[in-house]
Structure formats: structure tokens, C-alpha cells
């Protein structure tokens, strides 16, 4: 199943369901602390169904969201309405590499490694320029990166598809149907690209009643710490620093997940 944007169909519909309770994920207080420290308006890039944005806006923070999936944004609006959270004028349907908003921000965050969905180096560089242009002077861009997709394990075979493996199963509360996600991956170790296929199944009893396959080839690009810092430097950011995952501790060379901060002068 293909579309001009990645999160559509069952992939969008089941995003929240298959992730369960994400209220305790460590990035939630991490980005909130950054936004509160910076003050002013913030932009959540790749806001999706509002995993972070609705919590922040509900707490009184001035946060906008942008996503390229109209389906994810519709789910975000539905959730906002259900919780009486006003998101009118806060949600925008745009791609990060062509971002064009009429606002400047004190903070821009790109959670969930969404930046790595830009598999083209040109698109990644364009997005960095757009982020820079949408920050006010002194504004901060913070993004997480995954540099090692298999920490502590041997790298997978080059350009060979894995077997399908189960990646989650949940019961849909509205009708009791079970929803399953299966994944298989292939890695281009030279180009630092992951290719991925996802198969979604909806089961009534033991019978599969709906199935969708979503293919992204490539799906994500991974970065070394040096490469991530170079992205920021080329775009003009200053005061660069890296932290270990979603903490304020300095990252080490062995950290598979790290966050990079950069400031627009």
C-alpha cells in the first residue's frame, strides 16, 4: 500500500494502539524541559497523533505541530476534541524539508527520530535549512538520532531481507478485534539506509479480515555522531552539544541513541 506520505491506512489508525501507554516514555519530560527552559513558542515536527503536543498544550505550553500525514493530523484533532484541548490554528500539514510557516519559534524539536525518515541527503540538508529559518535568534533545535540500530549485536547481512518477525499485537477496544504488525528489514550498510516492509493484520477470532502491507525502500537513514554534528554546522547552527539519549548527560561514543542541540545565532 503506497501513498505520498508514510503514515496512512492501518499504519496511522493503529499507531497509538500498538504503542500502548507511552506516557512514561523518557522523551516526554525531556522535550518539555527544553521548551520550558527556552520559553516562548515551540514547534513539534512530526507531531503525528499528538503524543507529545497534546500533553504540552494541555499543560499550557505554546506548542504548534506539523506533520505530512493528513490522517495522523485528523487523529490528533479527534483526540484533542475528546480531551477538550484547543488545537485550533496549531496544526499544519507540511513536509519538513519544505517547511513554510508564518511563525518563528524558540524551540523546534523533531521527536521519535522522525528526521531519519528523510533518506535523501539533499532532503535532510533542506530540512535543516528550513528549521534554521523558522527559529528566532537564540532559538534551539533538538533532535534525537540513532547511530547504531543493533547495539551489542553483530551488524546484519548487507542487502539481505530478514525474515518476517512480529512487532506487536493489541486488542482494539472499540470492537475487540486483534491488530498485529509484522516487520521485515534490509540494510544497506554502505549507504547507511534501512529498507523496511510492514504488514498489518486485523483479526476477528482466528480469521484475518483485513491486511495491508506498507513498503518503504529506503525507510530510514542512520547517522554517526560526527555526521549529525556536521548537519547542524553546515546549516549554520552554533553552540552544538550532544546528550546521552533523553538526558542532559554528555553523550559518549558508545551511545546508540543521542540528542543534538544547536542554536541559531
mmCIF file of N, CA, C and O in Angstrom, residues 40-95:
data_model
loop_
_atom_site.group_PDB
_atom_site.id
_atom_site.type_symbol
_atom_site.label_atom_id
_atom_site.label_comp_id
_atom_site.label_asym_id
_atom_site.label_seq_id
_atom_site.Cartn_x
_atom_site.Cartn_y
_atom_site.Cartn_z
ATOM 1 N N UNK A 40 8.686 30.858 25.335
ATOM 2 C CA UNK A 40 8.176 31.174 24.009
ATOM 3 C C UNK A 40 7.527 29.977 23.334
ATOM 4 O O UNK A 40 7.274 28.938 23.937
ATOM 5 N N UNK A 41 7.293 30.138 22.032
ATOM 6 C CA UNK A 41 6.578 29.139 21.246
ATOM 7 C C UNK A 41 7.518 28.034 20.782
ATOM 8 O O UNK A 41 8.680 28.279 20.476
ATOM 9 N N UNK A 42 6.970 26.811 20.707
ATOM 10 C CA UNK A 42 7.736 25.652 20.243
ATOM 11 C C UNK A 42 7.014 24.990 19.081
ATOM 12 O O UNK A 42 5.797 25.129 18.919
ATOM 13 N N UNK A 43 7.784 24.263 18.281
ATOM 14 C CA UNK A 43 7.240 23.513 17.154
ATOM 15 C C UNK A 43 7.619 22.048 17.295
ATOM 16 O O UNK A 43 8.806 21.714 17.425
ATOM 17 N N UNK A 44 6.612 21.169 17.259
ATOM 18 C CA UNK A 44 6.789 19.723 17.298
ATOM 19 C C UNK A 44 6.711 19.224 15.853
ATOM 20 O O UNK A 44 5.634 19.197 15.252
ATOM 21 N N UNK A 45 7.852 18.837 15.293
ATOM 22 C CA UNK A 45 7.920 18.387 13.905
ATOM 23 C C UNK A 45 7.686 16.880 13.858
ATOM 24 O O UNK A 45 8.366 16.120 14.541
ATOM 25 N N UNK A 46 6.726 16.462 13.028
ATOM 26 C CA UNK A 46 6.329 15.059 13.015
ATOM 27 C C UNK A 46 5.440 14.753 14.204
ATOM 28 O O UNK A 46 5.569 13.704 14.834
ATOM 29 N N UNK A 47 4.521 15.667 14.491
ATOM 30 C CA UNK A 47 3.717 15.556 15.719
ATOM 31 C C UNK A 47 2.765 14.380 15.699
ATOM 32 O O UNK A 47 2.301 13.926 16.752
ATOM 33 N N UNK A 48 2.446 13.858 14.516
ATOM 34 C CA UNK A 48 1.604 12.677 14.427
ATOM 35 C C UNK A 48 0.252 12.858 15.087
ATOM 36 O O UNK A 48 -0.440 13.850 14.878
ATOM 37 N N UNK A 49 -0.124 11.900 15.929
ATOM 38 C CA UNK A 49 -1.426 11.934 16.596
ATOM 39 C C UNK A 49 -1.416 12.793 17.857
ATOM 40 O O UNK A 49 -2.387 12.797 18.605
ATOM 41 N N UNK A 50 -0.314 13.487 18.090
ATOM 42 C CA UNK A 50 -0.258 14.387 19.240
ATOM 43 C C UNK A 50 0.297 13.763 20.495
ATOM 44 O O UNK A 50 0.001 14.214 21.607
ATOM 45 N N UNK A 51 1.130 12.739 20.341
ATOM 46 C CA UNK A 51 1.703 12.042 21.503
ATOM 47 C C UNK A 51 2.301 13.003 22.510
ATOM 48 O O UNK A 51 2.082 12.884 23.725
ATOM 49 N N UNK A 52 3.059 13.990 22.059
ATOM 50 C CA UNK A 52 3.663 14.983 22.941
ATOM 51 C C UNK A 52 2.876 16.289 22.942
ATOM 52 O O UNK A 52 2.662 16.899 23.984
ATOM 53 N N UNK A 53 2.466 16.719 21.772
ATOM 54 C CA UNK A 53 1.852 18.033 21.627
ATOM 55 C C UNK A 53 0.625 18.205 22.518
ATOM 56 O O UNK A 53 0.466 19.236 23.180
ATOM 57 N N UNK A 54 -0.264 17.213 22.554
ATOM 58 C CA UNK A 54 -1.493 17.363 23.338
ATOM 59 C C UNK A 54 -1.198 17.473 24.828
ATOM 60 O O UNK A 54 -1.851 18.227 25.552
ATOM 61 N N UNK A 55 -0.194 16.747 25.291
ATOM 62 C CA UNK A 55 0.199 16.840 26.692
ATOM 63 C C UNK A 55 0.712 18.243 27.007
ATOM 64 O O UNK A 55 0.349 18.850 28.016
ATOM 65 N N UNK A 56 1.552 18.772 26.116
ATOM 66 C CA UNK A 56 2.156 20.079 26.349
ATOM 67 C C UNK A 56 1.123 21.206 26.261
ATOM 68 O O UNK A 56 1.081 22.095 27.111
ATOM 69 N N UNK A 57 0.299 21.182 25.220
ATOM 70 C CA UNK A 57 -0.722 22.226 25.073
ATOM 71 C C UNK A 57 -1.715 22.149 26.229
ATOM 72 O O UNK A 57 -2.130 23.175 26.784
ATOM 73 N N UNK A 58 -2.075 20.930 26.613
ATOM 74 C CA UNK A 58 -2.989 20.766 27.746
ATOM 75 C C UNK A 58 -2.427 21.308 29.039
ATOM 76 O O UNK A 58 -3.183 21.701 29.940
ATOM 77 N N UNK A 59 -1.088 21.345 29.138
ATOM 78 C CA UNK A 59 -0.432 21.880 30.338
ATOM 79 C C UNK A 59 -0.179 23.380 30.240
ATOM 80 O O UNK A 59 0.417 23.970 31.139
ATOM 81 N N UNK A 60 -0.622 24.002 29.127
ATOM 82 C CA UNK A 60 -0.496 25.454 28.998
ATOM 83 C C UNK A 60 0.700 25.934 28.209
ATOM 84 O O UNK A 60 0.929 27.152 28.124
ATOM 85 N N UNK A 61 1.481 25.016 27.605
ATOM 86 C CA UNK A 61 2.616 25.435 26.803
ATOM 87 C C UNK A 61 2.150 25.846 25.407
ATOM 88 O O UNK A 61 1.151 25.344 24.885
ATOM 89 N N UNK A 62 2.885 26.758 24.798
ATOM 90 C CA UNK A 62 2.551 27.296 23.481
ATOM 91 C C UNK A 62 3.288 26.469 22.430
ATOM 92 O O UNK A 62 4.433 26.758 22.081
ATOM 93 N N UNK A 63 2.630 25.416 21.933
ATOM 94 C CA UNK A 63 3.274 24.463 21.033
ATOM 95 C C UNK A 63 2.423 24.257 19.789
ATOM 96 O O UNK A 63 1.222 23.986 19.886
ATOM 97 N N UNK A 64 3.042 24.381 18.624
ATOM 98 C CA UNK A 64 2.422 24.037 17.348
ATOM 99 C C UNK A 64 2.932 22.667 16.905
ATOM 100 O O UNK A 64 3.965 22.185 17.392
ATOM 101 N N UNK A 65 2.225 22.081 15.943
ATOM 102 C CA UNK A 65 2.640 20.797 15.399
ATOM 103 C C UNK A 65 2.562 20.785 13.892
ATOM 104 O O UNK A 65 1.685 21.416 13.303
ATOM 105 N N UNK A 66 3.492 20.056 13.275
ATOM 106 C CA UNK A 66 3.475 19.895 11.824
ATOM 107 C C UNK A 66 3.714 18.427 11.493
ATOM 108 O O UNK A 66 4.501 17.751 12.159
ATOM 109 N N UNK A 67 2.996 17.946 10.478
ATOM 110 C CA UNK A 67 3.156 16.559 10.042
ATOM 111 C C UNK A 67 2.755 16.503 8.574
ATOM 112 O O UNK A 67 1.940 17.316 8.119
ATOM 113 N N UNK A 68 3.315 15.553 7.840
ATOM 114 C CA UNK A 68 2.956 15.445 6.427
ATOM 115 C C UNK A 68 1.807 14.477 6.181
ATOM 116 O O UNK A 68 1.404 14.276 5.034
ATOM 117 N N UNK A 69 1.265 13.860 7.244
ATOM 118 C CA UNK A 69 0.173 12.910 7.108
ATOM 119 C C UNK A 69 -1.153 13.535 7.534
ATOM 120 O O UNK A 69 -1.368 13.790 8.722
ATOM 121 N N UNK A 70 -2.076 13.761 6.595
ATOM 122 C CA UNK A 70 -3.380 14.293 6.985
ATOM 123 C C UNK A 70 -4.140 13.340 7.894
ATOM 124 O O UNK A 70 -4.944 13.788 8.734
ATOM 125 N N UNK A 71 -3.887 12.041 7.754
ATOM 126 C CA UNK A 71 -4.585 11.069 8.592
ATOM 127 C C UNK A 71 -4.123 11.141 10.046
ATOM 128 O O UNK A 71 -4.929 11.055 10.975
ATOM 129 N N UNK A 72 -2.835 11.299 10.248
ATOM 130 C CA UNK A 72 -2.327 11.440 11.616
ATOM 131 C C UNK A 72 -2.819 12.740 12.239
ATOM 132 O O UNK A 72 -3.188 12.780 13.420
ATOM 133 N N UNK A 73 -2.855 13.806 11.462
ATOM 134 C CA UNK A 73 -3.338 15.090 11.984
ATOM 135 C C UNK A 73 -4.828 15.019 12.320
ATOM 136 O O UNK A 73 -5.273 15.607 13.314
ATOM 137 N N UNK A 74 -5.606 14.292 11.520
ATOM 138 C CA UNK A 74 -7.029 14.131 11.826
ATOM 139 C C UNK A 74 -7.211 13.382 13.142
ATOM 140 O O UNK A 74 -8.075 13.734 13.965
ATOM 141 N N UNK A 75 -6.401 12.339 13.361
ATOM 142 C CA UNK A 75 -6.457 11.619 14.636
ATOM 143 C C UNK A 75 -6.071 12.523 15.795
ATOM 144 O O UNK A 75 -6.658 12.456 16.883
ATOM 145 N N UNK A 76 -5.084 13.396 15.571
ATOM 146 C CA UNK A 76 -4.670 14.341 16.609
ATOM 147 C C UNK A 76 -5.822 15.279 16.968
ATOM 148 O O UNK A 76 -6.090 15.532 18.149
ATOM 149 N N UNK A 77 -6.507 15.782 15.954
ATOM 150 C CA UNK A 77 -7.646 16.677 16.222
ATOM 151 C C UNK A 77 -8.759 15.958 16.970
ATOM 152 O O UNK A 77 -9.384 16.519 17.878
ATOM 153 N N UNK A 78 -9.027 14.705 16.595
ATOM 154 C CA UNK A 78 -10.061 13.932 17.293
ATOM 155 C C UNK A 78 -9.699 13.725 18.761
ATOM 156 O O UNK A 78 -10.548 13.859 19.649
ATOM 157 N N UNK A 79 -8.439 13.407 19.025
ATOM 158 C CA UNK A 79 -8.005 13.217 20.411
ATOM 159 C C UNK A 79 -8.073 14.525 21.184
ATOM 160 O O UNK A 79 -8.453 14.548 22.357
ATOM 161 N N UNK A 80 -7.703 15.614 20.536
ATOM 162 C CA UNK A 80 -7.771 16.920 21.197
ATOM 163 C C UNK A 80 -9.206 17.243 21.587
ATOM 164 O O UNK A 80 -9.474 17.696 22.716
ATOM 165 N N UNK A 81 -10.139 17.006 20.663
ATOM 166 C CA UNK A 81 -11.542 17.287 20.953
ATOM 167 C C UNK A 81 -12.053 16.414 22.102
ATOM 168 O O UNK A 81 -12.802 16.885 22.974
ATOM 169 N N UNK A 82 -11.637 15.153 22.121
ATOM 170 C CA UNK A 82 -12.084 14.234 23.168
ATOM 171 C C UNK A 82 -11.599 14.656 24.543
ATOM 172 O O UNK A 82 -12.241 14.350 25.559
ATOM 173 N N UNK A 83 -10.452 15.360 24.591
ATOM 174 C CA UNK A 83 -9.886 15.797 25.871
ATOM 175 C C UNK A 83 -10.050 17.303 26.096
ATOM 176 O O UNK A 83 -9.415 17.856 26.997
ATOM 177 N N UNK A 84 -10.888 17.942 25.275
ATOM 178 C CA UNK A 84 -11.171 19.373 25.400
ATOM 179 C C UNK A 84 -9.891 20.211 25.363
ATOM 180 O O UNK A 84 -9.723 21.156 26.138
ATOM 181 N N UNK A 85 -8.991 19.858 24.453
ATOM 182 C CA UNK A 85 -7.756 20.615 24.255
ATOM 183 C C UNK A 85 -7.873 21.382 22.941
ATOM 184 O O UNK A 85 -8.144 20.788 21.897
ATOM 185 N N UNK A 86 -7.685 22.673 22.993
ATOM 186 C CA UNK A 86 -7.865 23.526 21.825
ATOM 187 C C UNK A 86 -6.589 23.545 20.985
ATOM 188 O O UNK A 86 -5.566 24.073 21.415
ATOM 189 N N UNK A 87 -6.677 22.958 19.785
ATOM 190 C CA UNK A 87 -5.526 22.975 18.883
ATOM 191 C C UNK A 87 -5.823 23.801 17.628
ATOM 192 O O UNK A 87 -5.101 23.718 16.642
ATOM 193 N N UNK A 88 -6.849 24.600 17.686
ATOM 194 C CA UNK A 88 -7.203 25.429 16.534
ATOM 195 C C UNK A 88 -6.043 26.347 16.169
ATOM 196 O O UNK A 88 -5.525 27.076 17.017
ATOM 197 N N UNK A 89 -5.615 26.303 14.903
ATOM 198 C CA UNK A 89 -4.519 27.137 14.446
ATOM 199 C C UNK A 89 -3.145 26.651 14.835
ATOM 200 O O UNK A 89 -2.146 27.328 14.567
ATOM 201 N N UNK A 90 -3.071 25.460 15.414
ATOM 202 C CA UNK A 90 -1.772 24.936 15.880
ATOM 203 C C UNK A 90 -1.224 23.814 14.997
ATOM 204 O O UNK A 90 -0.051 23.474 15.123
ATOM 205 N N UNK A 91 -2.033 23.200 14.161
ATOM 206 C CA UNK A 91 -1.614 22.034 13.400
ATOM 207 C C UNK A 91 -1.475 22.372 11.924
ATOM 208 O O UNK A 91 -2.358 23.000 11.335
ATOM 209 N N UNK A 92 -0.365 21.924 11.325
ATOM 210 C CA UNK A 92 -0.067 22.258 9.937
ATOM 211 C C UNK A 92 0.353 20.996 9.191
ATOM 212 O O UNK A 92 1.137 20.197 9.698
ATOM 213 N N UNK A 93 -0.177 20.844 7.980
ATOM 214 C CA UNK A 93 0.189 19.716 7.133
ATOM 215 C C UNK A 93 1.262 20.159 6.139
ATOM 216 O O UNK A 93 0.967 20.803 5.130
ATOM 217 N N UNK A 94 2.501 19.829 6.443
ATOM 218 C CA UNK A 94 3.632 20.186 5.588
ATOM 219 C C UNK A 94 4.735 19.147 5.754
ATOM 220 O O UNK A 94 4.788 18.428 6.741
ATOM 221 N N UNK A 95 5.635 19.130 4.780
ATOM 222 C CA UNK A 95 6.826 18.295 4.854
ATOM 223 C C UNK A 95 7.947 19.108 5.502
ATOM 224 O O UNK A 95 8.065 20.314 5.259
#
